[in-house]
Amino acid sequence: MNYDWLKEEKSPKLLVEAIKHIGVKEIIGSKHNPVILEWAGAVGLKSIYTNDEIPWCGLFIAYCAHSAGLQVVERPLWALNWAKYGNKVDEPMLGDILTFKRNGGGHVGIYVGEDKTHYHVLGGNQNNSVSVSRIAKSRLHQARRTAWKIAQPANVRKVFLEAKGTITTNEQ
């Protein structure tokens, strides 16, 4: 599935920050991607987050939120803690944070669209990279929207996409 259209989106800031990092990959083994480690330093987690073998979906969202000047939740490495971000919404839309349950924990990413059965989610540590993956709607734990300081950006909307692209079932 081609998600190049995302590069034309000018807001929300969280989404714009995340798009900049599509393609960043973890290095499997004893070496670690310095970019991912820099994210940990930027959000004050350098002493806790020491290698990219540690699940980093929460770190990615924390870095994007921090870079966008937004709130970072307490203990952001725990994906399900992002269910405390902003305001709870029943219908996710472009730029919302989505938390998912999985065997052994959770996953967090950003809504970029949906098809009949899956959300299209931009996140870190999806197939060991920052990428867009499809995640079953049935796994959704919570959808959260930024608490806007002035007004919600006009382009925050539901996005309906074709049922194409990588499906993930147990993000690590």
Short mmCIF file of N, CA and C in Angstrom, two decimals:
data_model
loop_
_atom_site.label_atom_id
_atom_site.label_comp_id
_atom_site.label_asym_id
_atom_site.label_seq_id
_atom_site.Cartn_x
_atom_site.Cartn_y
_atom_site.Cartn_z
N MET A 1 0.85 -1.18 0.00
CA MET A 1 0.00 0.00 0.00
C MET A 1 0.90 1.24 0.00
N ASN A 2 0.53 2.22 -0.75
CA ASN A 2 1.31 3.44 -0.85
C ASN A 2 0.71 4.51 0.08
N TYR A 3 1.53 5.00 0.99
CA TYR A 3 1.09 6.01 1.95
C TYR A 3 1.77 7.36 1.69
N ASP A 4 2.23 7.58 0.47
CA ASP A 4 2.92 8.84 0.14
C ASP A 4 2.04 10.07 0.37
N TRP A 5 0.73 9.91 0.29
CA TRP A 5 -0.18 11.03 0.51
C TRP A 5 0.00 11.65 1.90
N LEU A 6 0.51 10.86 2.85
CA LEU A 6 0.71 11.38 4.20
C LEU A 6 1.68 12.57 4.22
N LYS A 7 2.63 12.58 3.30
CA LYS A 7 3.61 13.66 3.26
C LYS A 7 2.98 15.01 2.96
N GLU A 8 1.76 15.02 2.43
CA GLU A 8 1.06 16.27 2.11
C GLU A 8 0.26 16.80 3.29
N GLU A 9 0.09 15.98 4.34
CA GLU A 9 -0.67 16.42 5.52
C GLU A 9 0.16 17.44 6.30
N LYS A 10 -0.44 18.54 6.69
CA LYS A 10 0.26 19.62 7.40
C LYS A 10 0.00 19.60 8.91
N SER A 11 -0.90 18.76 9.35
CA SER A 11 -1.21 18.63 10.77
C SER A 11 -1.95 17.30 10.96
N PRO A 12 -2.17 16.85 12.15
CA PRO A 12 -1.69 17.32 13.43
C PRO A 12 -0.17 17.20 13.56
N LYS A 13 0.40 18.02 14.45
CA LYS A 13 1.86 18.05 14.60
C LYS A 13 2.44 16.69 14.94
N LEU A 14 1.75 15.91 15.76
CA LEU A 14 2.22 14.57 16.13
C LEU A 14 2.41 13.71 14.88
N LEU A 15 1.44 13.74 13.99
CA LEU A 15 1.51 12.97 12.75
C LEU A 15 2.64 13.49 11.85
N VAL A 16 2.76 14.79 11.73
CA VAL A 16 3.81 15.39 10.89
C VAL A 16 5.19 14.94 11.38
N GLU A 17 5.39 14.96 12.70
CA GLU A 17 6.66 14.50 13.26
C GLU A 17 6.90 13.03 12.95
N ALA A 18 5.89 12.21 13.11
CA ALA A 18 6.03 10.76 12.89
C ALA A 18 6.38 10.44 11.44
N ILE A 19 5.77 11.14 10.52
CA ILE A 19 6.00 10.89 9.08
C ILE A 19 7.47 11.09 8.74
N LYS A 20 8.14 12.04 9.40
CA LYS A 20 9.55 12.32 9.13
C LYS A 20 10.45 11.10 9.36
N HIS A 21 9.99 10.15 10.15
CA HIS A 21 10.84 9.04 10.56
C HIS A 21 10.49 7.71 9.89
N ILE A 22 9.55 7.73 8.96
CA ILE A 22 9.21 6.48 8.26
C ILE A 22 10.49 5.92 7.63
N GLY A 23 10.73 4.66 7.87
CA GLY A 23 11.90 3.99 7.32
C GLY A 23 13.03 3.77 8.32
N VAL A 24 13.00 4.46 9.48
CA VAL A 24 14.02 4.21 10.50
C VAL A 24 13.87 2.77 10.95
N LYS A 25 15.01 2.05 11.01
CA LYS A 25 14.98 0.63 11.35
C LYS A 25 15.87 0.32 12.53
N GLU A 26 15.43 -0.65 13.30
CA GLU A 26 16.23 -1.19 14.38
C GLU A 26 17.35 -2.03 13.76
N ILE A 27 18.47 -2.11 14.44
CA ILE A 27 19.57 -2.97 14.00
C ILE A 27 19.51 -4.24 14.85
N ILE A 28 19.30 -5.35 14.20
CA ILE A 28 19.18 -6.63 14.91
C ILE A 28 20.57 -7.06 15.37
N GLY A 29 20.66 -7.51 16.63
CA GLY A 29 21.93 -8.00 17.14
C GLY A 29 22.55 -7.07 18.16
N SER A 30 23.87 -7.13 18.28
CA SER A 30 24.57 -6.40 19.34
C SER A 30 24.75 -4.90 19.04
N LYS A 31 24.60 -4.48 17.79
CA LYS A 31 24.68 -3.06 17.46
C LYS A 31 23.27 -2.47 17.52
N HIS A 32 23.20 -1.14 17.71
CA HIS A 32 21.90 -0.50 17.88
C HIS A 32 21.85 0.78 17.06
N ASN A 33 20.66 1.09 16.55
CA ASN A 33 20.51 2.28 15.72
C ASN A 33 20.67 3.53 16.59
N PRO A 34 21.68 4.36 16.29
CA PRO A 34 21.91 5.57 17.10
C PRO A 34 20.74 6.55 17.05
N VAL A 35 19.97 6.55 15.98
CA VAL A 35 18.81 7.45 15.89
C VAL A 35 17.80 7.10 16.96
N ILE A 36 17.50 5.82 17.11
CA ILE A 36 16.54 5.38 18.12
C ILE A 36 17.06 5.69 19.52
N LEU A 37 18.35 5.48 19.75
CA LEU A 37 18.94 5.80 21.05
C LEU A 37 18.91 7.30 21.32
N GLU A 38 19.05 8.12 20.28
CA GLU A 38 18.95 9.58 20.43
C GLU A 38 17.54 9.99 20.86
N TRP A 39 16.54 9.28 20.36
CA TRP A 39 15.17 9.58 20.78
C TRP A 39 15.05 9.42 22.29
N ALA A 40 15.65 8.36 22.83
CA ALA A 40 15.59 8.11 24.28
C ALA A 40 16.23 9.26 25.04
N GLY A 41 17.36 9.75 24.57
CA GLY A 41 18.02 10.88 25.21
C GLY A 41 17.17 12.14 25.16
N ALA A 42 16.51 12.37 24.04
CA ALA A 42 15.70 13.58 23.87
C ALA A 42 14.52 13.64 24.83
N VAL A 43 13.99 12.48 25.22
CA VAL A 43 12.83 12.46 26.12
C VAL A 43 13.21 12.08 27.55
N GLY A 44 14.53 12.09 27.85
CA GLY A 44 14.99 11.84 29.21
C GLY A 44 14.99 10.39 29.64
N LEU A 45 15.09 9.47 28.69
CA LEU A 45 15.05 8.04 29.02
C LEU A 45 16.36 7.32 28.69
N LYS A 46 17.43 8.09 28.48
CA LYS A 46 18.70 7.50 28.06
C LYS A 46 19.21 6.44 29.04
N SER A 47 19.01 6.65 30.34
CA SER A 47 19.51 5.68 31.33
C SER A 47 18.65 4.42 31.40
N ILE A 48 17.41 4.52 30.95
CA ILE A 48 16.49 3.37 30.98
C ILE A 48 16.50 2.63 29.64
N TYR A 49 16.50 3.39 28.57
CA TYR A 49 16.42 2.80 27.23
C TYR A 49 17.83 2.75 26.65
N THR A 50 18.45 1.57 26.68
CA THR A 50 19.87 1.44 26.35
C THR A 50 20.16 0.70 25.05
N ASN A 51 19.14 0.07 24.45
CA ASN A 51 19.37 -0.63 23.18
C ASN A 51 18.06 -0.81 22.44
N ASP A 52 18.17 -0.97 21.11
CA ASP A 52 16.95 -1.06 20.30
C ASP A 52 16.35 -2.46 20.26
N GLU A 53 16.84 -3.36 21.10
CA GLU A 53 16.20 -4.66 21.26
C GLU A 53 15.03 -4.55 22.25
N ILE A 54 15.03 -3.48 23.05
CA ILE A 54 13.92 -3.19 23.95
C ILE A 54 12.77 -2.68 23.09
N PRO A 55 11.53 -3.16 23.30
CA PRO A 55 10.41 -2.65 22.50
C PRO A 55 10.38 -1.12 22.52
N TRP A 56 10.22 -0.52 21.34
CA TRP A 56 10.36 0.93 21.23
C TRP A 56 9.18 1.66 20.61
N CYS A 57 8.01 1.02 20.54
CA CYS A 57 6.85 1.74 20.00
C CYS A 57 6.48 2.93 20.86
N GLY A 58 6.51 2.77 22.20
CA GLY A 58 6.20 3.87 23.10
C GLY A 58 7.24 4.97 23.05
N LEU A 59 8.51 4.57 22.90
CA LEU A 59 9.58 5.55 22.76
C LEU A 59 9.36 6.40 21.51
N PHE A 60 9.00 5.77 20.41
CA PHE A 60 8.77 6.50 19.16
C PHE A 60 7.65 7.54 19.34
N ILE A 61 6.53 7.14 19.95
CA ILE A 61 5.44 8.08 20.15
C ILE A 61 5.87 9.19 21.11
N ALA A 62 6.63 8.85 22.15
CA ALA A 62 7.12 9.86 23.09
C ALA A 62 7.99 10.88 22.38
N TYR A 63 8.89 10.40 21.52
CA TYR A 63 9.78 11.31 20.80
C TYR A 63 8.97 12.22 19.87
N CYS A 64 8.01 11.66 19.16
CA CYS A 64 7.20 12.48 18.24
C CYS A 64 6.38 13.51 19.02
N ALA A 65 5.78 13.11 20.14
CA ALA A 65 5.00 14.04 20.95
C ALA A 65 5.90 15.15 21.49
N HIS A 66 7.04 14.77 22.03
CA HIS A 66 8.00 15.75 22.57
C HIS A 66 8.44 16.73 21.47
N SER A 67 8.77 16.21 20.31
CA SER A 67 9.22 17.06 19.20
C SER A 67 8.13 17.99 18.71
N ALA A 68 6.87 17.58 18.88
CA ALA A 68 5.73 18.41 18.46
C ALA A 68 5.29 19.37 19.56
N GLY A 69 5.98 19.35 20.71
CA GLY A 69 5.62 20.22 21.81
C GLY A 69 4.40 19.76 22.58
N LEU A 70 4.13 18.46 22.53
CA LEU A 70 2.95 17.89 23.18
C LEU A 70 3.33 17.11 24.43
N GLN A 71 2.33 16.80 25.21
CA GLN A 71 2.48 16.04 26.45
C GLN A 71 3.05 14.65 26.16
N VAL A 72 3.96 14.20 27.02
CA VAL A 72 4.43 12.82 26.99
C VAL A 72 3.90 12.17 28.27
N VAL A 73 3.27 11.03 28.14
CA VAL A 73 2.69 10.36 29.31
C VAL A 73 3.77 9.86 30.25
N GLU A 74 3.41 9.64 31.48
CA GLU A 74 4.32 9.05 32.45
C GLU A 74 4.63 7.62 32.04
N ARG A 75 5.89 7.22 32.19
CA ARG A 75 6.37 5.89 31.80
C ARG A 75 5.95 5.54 30.34
N PRO A 76 6.42 6.35 29.40
CA PRO A 76 5.98 6.23 28.01
C PRO A 76 6.43 4.96 27.29
N LEU A 77 7.43 4.26 27.80
CA LEU A 77 7.86 3.03 27.13
C LEU A 77 6.79 1.94 27.21
N TRP A 78 5.92 2.02 28.20
CA TRP A 78 4.82 1.07 28.34
C TRP A 78 3.70 1.51 27.41
N ALA A 79 3.50 0.79 26.33
CA ALA A 79 2.56 1.20 25.28
C ALA A 79 1.17 1.53 25.81
N LEU A 80 0.66 0.73 26.72
CA LEU A 80 -0.71 0.95 27.19
C LEU A 80 -0.83 2.20 28.06
N ASN A 81 0.29 2.76 28.53
CA ASN A 81 0.22 4.03 29.26
C ASN A 81 -0.24 5.16 28.36
N TRP A 82 -0.10 4.99 27.05
CA TRP A 82 -0.57 6.03 26.12
C TRP A 82 -2.09 6.10 26.09
N ALA A 83 -2.77 5.17 26.77
CA ALA A 83 -4.23 5.25 26.92
C ALA A 83 -4.61 6.36 27.90
N LYS A 84 -3.61 7.04 28.48
CA LYS A 84 -3.85 8.17 29.39
C LYS A 84 -3.59 9.51 28.68
N TYR A 85 -3.20 9.48 27.43
CA TYR A 85 -2.86 10.69 26.66
C TYR A 85 -4.13 11.42 26.24
N GLY A 86 -4.10 12.73 26.27
CA GLY A 86 -5.17 13.55 25.69
C GLY A 86 -6.56 13.16 26.14
N ASN A 87 -7.47 13.08 25.18
CA ASN A 87 -8.87 12.76 25.46
C ASN A 87 -9.29 11.48 24.76
N LYS A 88 -10.05 10.66 25.47
CA LYS A 88 -10.57 9.42 24.90
C LYS A 88 -11.60 9.76 23.82
N VAL A 89 -11.56 9.02 22.70
CA VAL A 89 -12.55 9.18 21.63
C VAL A 89 -13.07 7.81 21.23
N ASP A 90 -14.31 7.78 20.78
CA ASP A 90 -14.91 6.52 20.35
C ASP A 90 -14.61 6.22 18.89
N GLU A 91 -14.44 7.26 18.09
CA GLU A 91 -14.18 7.10 16.66
C GLU A 91 -12.81 7.69 16.33
N PRO A 92 -11.78 6.85 16.15
CA PRO A 92 -10.46 7.40 15.84
C PRO A 92 -10.43 8.09 14.47
N MET A 93 -9.57 9.11 14.41
CA MET A 93 -9.39 9.89 13.18
C MET A 93 -7.91 10.18 12.98
N LEU A 94 -7.60 10.80 11.86
CA LEU A 94 -6.23 11.08 11.46
C LEU A 94 -5.45 11.75 12.58
N GLY A 95 -4.31 11.14 12.95
CA GLY A 95 -3.44 11.70 13.96
C GLY A 95 -3.72 11.25 15.37
N ASP A 96 -4.80 10.50 15.60
CA ASP A 96 -5.10 10.02 16.95
C ASP A 96 -4.13 8.92 17.34
N ILE A 97 -3.89 8.81 18.63
CA ILE A 97 -3.06 7.74 19.18
C ILE A 97 -3.96 6.54 19.44
N LEU A 98 -3.51 5.38 18.97
CA LEU A 98 -4.25 4.13 19.18
C LEU A 98 -3.40 3.21 20.03
N THR A 99 -4.01 2.62 21.05
CA THR A 99 -3.33 1.59 21.84
C THR A 99 -4.01 0.26 21.57
N PHE A 100 -3.18 -0.76 21.49
CA PHE A 100 -3.65 -2.11 21.18
C PHE A 100 -3.13 -3.11 22.21
N LYS A 101 -3.90 -4.14 22.44
CA LYS A 101 -3.44 -5.24 23.28
C LYS A 101 -2.83 -6.31 22.38
N ARG A 102 -1.79 -6.97 22.90
CA ARG A 102 -1.15 -8.07 22.21
C ARG A 102 -0.66 -9.05 23.26
N ASN A 103 -0.32 -10.26 22.83
CA ASN A 103 0.23 -11.24 23.76
C ASN A 103 1.48 -10.66 24.40
N GLY A 104 1.51 -10.61 25.72
CA GLY A 104 2.68 -10.12 26.43
C GLY A 104 2.74 -8.62 26.63
N GLY A 105 1.71 -7.87 26.26
CA GLY A 105 1.76 -6.44 26.48
C GLY A 105 0.85 -5.65 25.57
N GLY A 106 1.38 -4.54 25.07
CA GLY A 106 0.59 -3.66 24.24
C GLY A 106 1.39 -3.09 23.09
N HIS A 107 0.73 -2.27 22.32
CA HIS A 107 1.37 -1.58 21.20
C HIS A 107 0.69 -0.22 21.08
N VAL A 108 1.44 0.77 20.61
CA VAL A 108 0.90 2.11 20.40
C VAL A 108 1.35 2.63 19.05
N GLY A 109 0.46 3.35 18.38
CA GLY A 109 0.77 3.95 17.10
C GLY A 109 -0.21 5.07 16.80
N ILE A 110 -0.13 5.59 15.59
CA ILE A 110 -0.93 6.74 15.17
C ILE A 110 -1.85 6.35 14.02
N TYR A 111 -3.12 6.70 14.14
CA TYR A 111 -4.12 6.41 13.11
C TYR A 111 -3.81 7.21 11.84
N VAL A 112 -3.70 6.49 10.72
CA VAL A 112 -3.61 7.17 9.43
C VAL A 112 -4.77 6.77 8.52
N GLY A 113 -5.55 5.78 8.96
CA GLY A 113 -6.70 5.36 8.17
C GLY A 113 -7.24 4.04 8.66
N GLU A 114 -8.21 3.55 7.88
CA GLU A 114 -8.82 2.27 8.23
C GLU A 114 -9.48 1.66 7.01
N ASP A 115 -9.64 0.36 7.08
CA ASP A 115 -10.48 -0.35 6.11
C ASP A 115 -11.56 -1.05 6.94
N LYS A 116 -12.28 -1.96 6.37
CA LYS A 116 -13.42 -2.58 7.07
C LYS A 116 -13.00 -3.29 8.35
N THR A 117 -11.84 -3.94 8.35
CA THR A 117 -11.45 -4.80 9.47
C THR A 117 -10.20 -4.36 10.22
N HIS A 118 -9.43 -3.42 9.66
CA HIS A 118 -8.15 -3.04 10.25
C HIS A 118 -7.96 -1.53 10.27
N TYR A 119 -7.20 -1.08 11.28
CA TYR A 119 -6.70 0.29 11.29
C TYR A 119 -5.35 0.29 10.58
N HIS A 120 -5.05 1.36 9.87
CA HIS A 120 -3.74 1.57 9.26
C HIS A 120 -3.00 2.46 10.24
N VAL A 121 -1.92 1.94 10.80
CA VAL A 121 -1.26 2.54 11.95
C VAL A 121 0.19 2.87 11.63
N LEU A 122 0.58 4.12 11.83
CA LEU A 122 1.97 4.55 11.71
C LEU A 122 2.59 4.42 13.09
N GLY A 123 3.61 3.59 13.18
CA GLY A 123 4.21 3.38 14.48
C GLY A 123 5.64 2.92 14.40
N GLY A 124 6.28 2.91 15.54
CA GLY A 124 7.64 2.41 15.67
C GLY A 124 7.61 0.95 16.09
N ASN A 125 8.67 0.25 15.75
CA ASN A 125 8.82 -1.16 16.10
C ASN A 125 7.74 -2.03 15.46
N GLN A 126 7.32 -1.65 14.29
CA GLN A 126 6.40 -2.47 13.48
C GLN A 126 7.29 -3.11 12.42
N ASN A 127 7.46 -4.41 12.52
CA ASN A 127 8.43 -5.11 11.68
C ASN A 127 9.81 -4.49 11.84
N ASN A 128 10.15 -4.14 13.09
CA ASN A 128 11.45 -3.57 13.47
C ASN A 128 11.75 -2.23 12.79
N SER A 129 10.72 -1.49 12.42
CA SER A 129 10.94 -0.20 11.77
C SER A 129 9.80 0.75 12.05
N VAL A 130 10.00 2.01 11.68
CA VAL A 130 8.90 2.97 11.66
C VAL A 130 8.20 2.77 10.33
N SER A 131 6.95 2.36 10.40
CA SER A 131 6.22 2.01 9.18
C SER A 131 4.73 2.10 9.43
N VAL A 132 3.96 1.90 8.37
CA VAL A 132 2.51 1.80 8.49
C VAL A 132 2.16 0.33 8.35
N SER A 133 1.41 -0.16 9.32
CA SER A 133 0.93 -1.54 9.30
C SER A 133 -0.56 -1.55 9.56
N ARG A 134 -1.19 -2.63 9.16
CA ARG A 134 -2.62 -2.82 9.45
C ARG A 134 -2.74 -3.66 10.71
N ILE A 135 -3.57 -3.18 11.64
CA ILE A 135 -3.80 -3.88 12.90
C ILE A 135 -5.30 -4.07 13.07
N ALA A 136 -5.71 -5.29 13.40
CA ALA A 136 -7.13 -5.63 13.52
C ALA A 136 -7.86 -4.68 14.47
N LYS A 137 -9.00 -4.20 14.03
CA LYS A 137 -9.81 -3.32 14.87
C LYS A 137 -10.19 -3.99 16.18
N SER A 138 -10.34 -5.28 16.17
CA SER A 138 -10.73 -6.02 17.38
C SER A 138 -9.69 -5.93 18.49
N ARG A 139 -8.46 -5.57 18.16
CA ARG A 139 -7.39 -5.46 19.16
C ARG A 139 -7.31 -4.08 19.80
N LEU A 140 -8.09 -3.12 19.32
CA LEU A 140 -8.01 -1.76 19.84
C LEU A 140 -8.33 -1.74 21.33
N HIS A 141 -7.44 -1.13 22.09
CA HIS A 141 -7.64 -0.95 23.53
C HIS A 141 -8.29 0.42 23.77
N GLN A 142 -7.68 1.47 23.20
CA GLN A 142 -8.24 2.81 23.32
C GLN A 142 -7.73 3.71 22.21
N ALA A 143 -8.58 4.67 21.84
CA ALA A 143 -8.18 5.72 20.90
C ALA A 143 -8.17 7.03 21.69
N ARG A 144 -7.09 7.83 21.47
CA ARG A 144 -6.91 9.08 22.22
C ARG A 144 -6.59 10.22 21.27
N ARG A 145 -7.19 11.36 21.53
CA ARG A 145 -6.96 12.54 20.68
C ARG A 145 -6.25 13.61 21.50
N THR A 146 -5.33 14.30 20.85
CA THR A 146 -4.63 15.40 21.49
C THR A 146 -5.63 16.40 22.06
N ALA A 147 -5.35 16.89 23.26
CA ALA A 147 -6.16 17.96 23.85
C ALA A 147 -5.68 19.26 23.21
N TRP A 148 -6.39 19.72 22.19
CA TRP A 148 -5.96 20.87 21.41
C TRP A 148 -5.96 22.13 22.25
N LYS A 149 -4.93 22.96 22.10
CA LYS A 149 -4.81 24.21 22.86
C LYS A 149 -5.75 25.27 22.30
N ILE A 150 -5.95 25.27 20.99
CA ILE A 150 -6.82 26.28 20.37
C ILE A 150 -8.02 25.59 19.73
N ALA A 151 -7.77 24.86 18.65
CA ALA A 151 -8.86 24.17 17.96
C ALA A 151 -8.29 22.95 17.24
N GLN A 152 -9.14 21.99 17.04
CA GLN A 152 -8.74 20.79 16.31
C GLN A 152 -8.43 21.15 14.87
N PRO A 153 -7.30 20.66 14.33
CA PRO A 153 -6.98 20.94 12.92
C PRO A 153 -8.09 20.45 11.99
N ALA A 154 -8.32 21.20 10.94
CA ALA A 154 -9.42 20.90 10.01
C ALA A 154 -9.25 19.55 9.31
N ASN A 155 -8.01 19.07 9.18
CA ASN A 155 -7.81 17.82 8.45
C ASN A 155 -7.94 16.57 9.34
N VAL A 156 -8.27 16.73 10.61
CA VAL A 156 -8.52 15.56 11.46
C VAL A 156 -9.85 14.98 11.01
N ARG A 157 -9.78 13.77 10.46
CA ARG A 157 -10.95 13.16 9.83
C ARG A 157 -10.78 11.66 9.78
N LYS A 158 -11.86 10.96 9.52
CA LYS A 158 -11.77 9.53 9.25
C LYS A 158 -11.21 9.38 7.84
N VAL A 159 -10.33 8.39 7.67
CA VAL A 159 -9.72 8.14 6.37
C VAL A 159 -9.99 6.68 6.01
N PHE A 160 -10.68 6.46 4.91
CA PHE A 160 -11.01 5.10 4.49
C PHE A 160 -10.06 4.68 3.37
N LEU A 161 -9.40 3.55 3.57
CA LEU A 161 -8.36 3.06 2.66
C LEU A 161 -8.68 1.66 2.19
N GLU A 162 -7.98 1.25 1.13
CA GLU A 162 -8.12 -0.12 0.64
C GLU A 162 -7.56 -1.10 1.66
N ALA A 163 -8.09 -2.30 1.65
CA ALA A 163 -7.62 -3.35 2.57
C ALA A 163 -6.37 -4.00 1.99
N LYS A 164 -5.30 -3.20 1.92
CA LYS A 164 -4.02 -3.67 1.40
C LYS A 164 -2.94 -3.25 2.38
N GLY A 165 -1.83 -3.99 2.37
CA GLY A 165 -0.71 -3.63 3.22
C GLY A 165 -0.41 -4.70 4.23
N THR A 166 0.71 -4.54 4.90
CA THR A 166 1.19 -5.50 5.89
C THR A 166 0.26 -5.53 7.10
N ILE A 167 -0.14 -6.73 7.49
CA ILE A 167 -0.91 -6.93 8.71
C ILE A 167 0.02 -7.42 9.79
N THR A 168 -0.02 -6.78 10.97
CA THR A 168 0.79 -7.27 12.09
C THR A 168 -0.15 -7.80 13.16
N THR A 169 0.32 -8.81 13.87
CA THR A 169 -0.50 -9.44 14.90
C THR A 169 0.17 -9.45 16.26
N ASN A 170 1.48 -9.25 16.33
CA ASN A 170 2.18 -9.29 17.61
C ASN A 170 3.45 -8.45 17.51
N GLU A 171 3.27 -7.13 17.51
CA GLU A 171 4.37 -6.19 17.36
C GLU A 171 5.34 -6.37 18.52
N GLN A 172 6.62 -6.28 18.25
CA GLN A 172 7.63 -6.45 19.29
C GLN A 172 8.52 -5.24 19.34
#
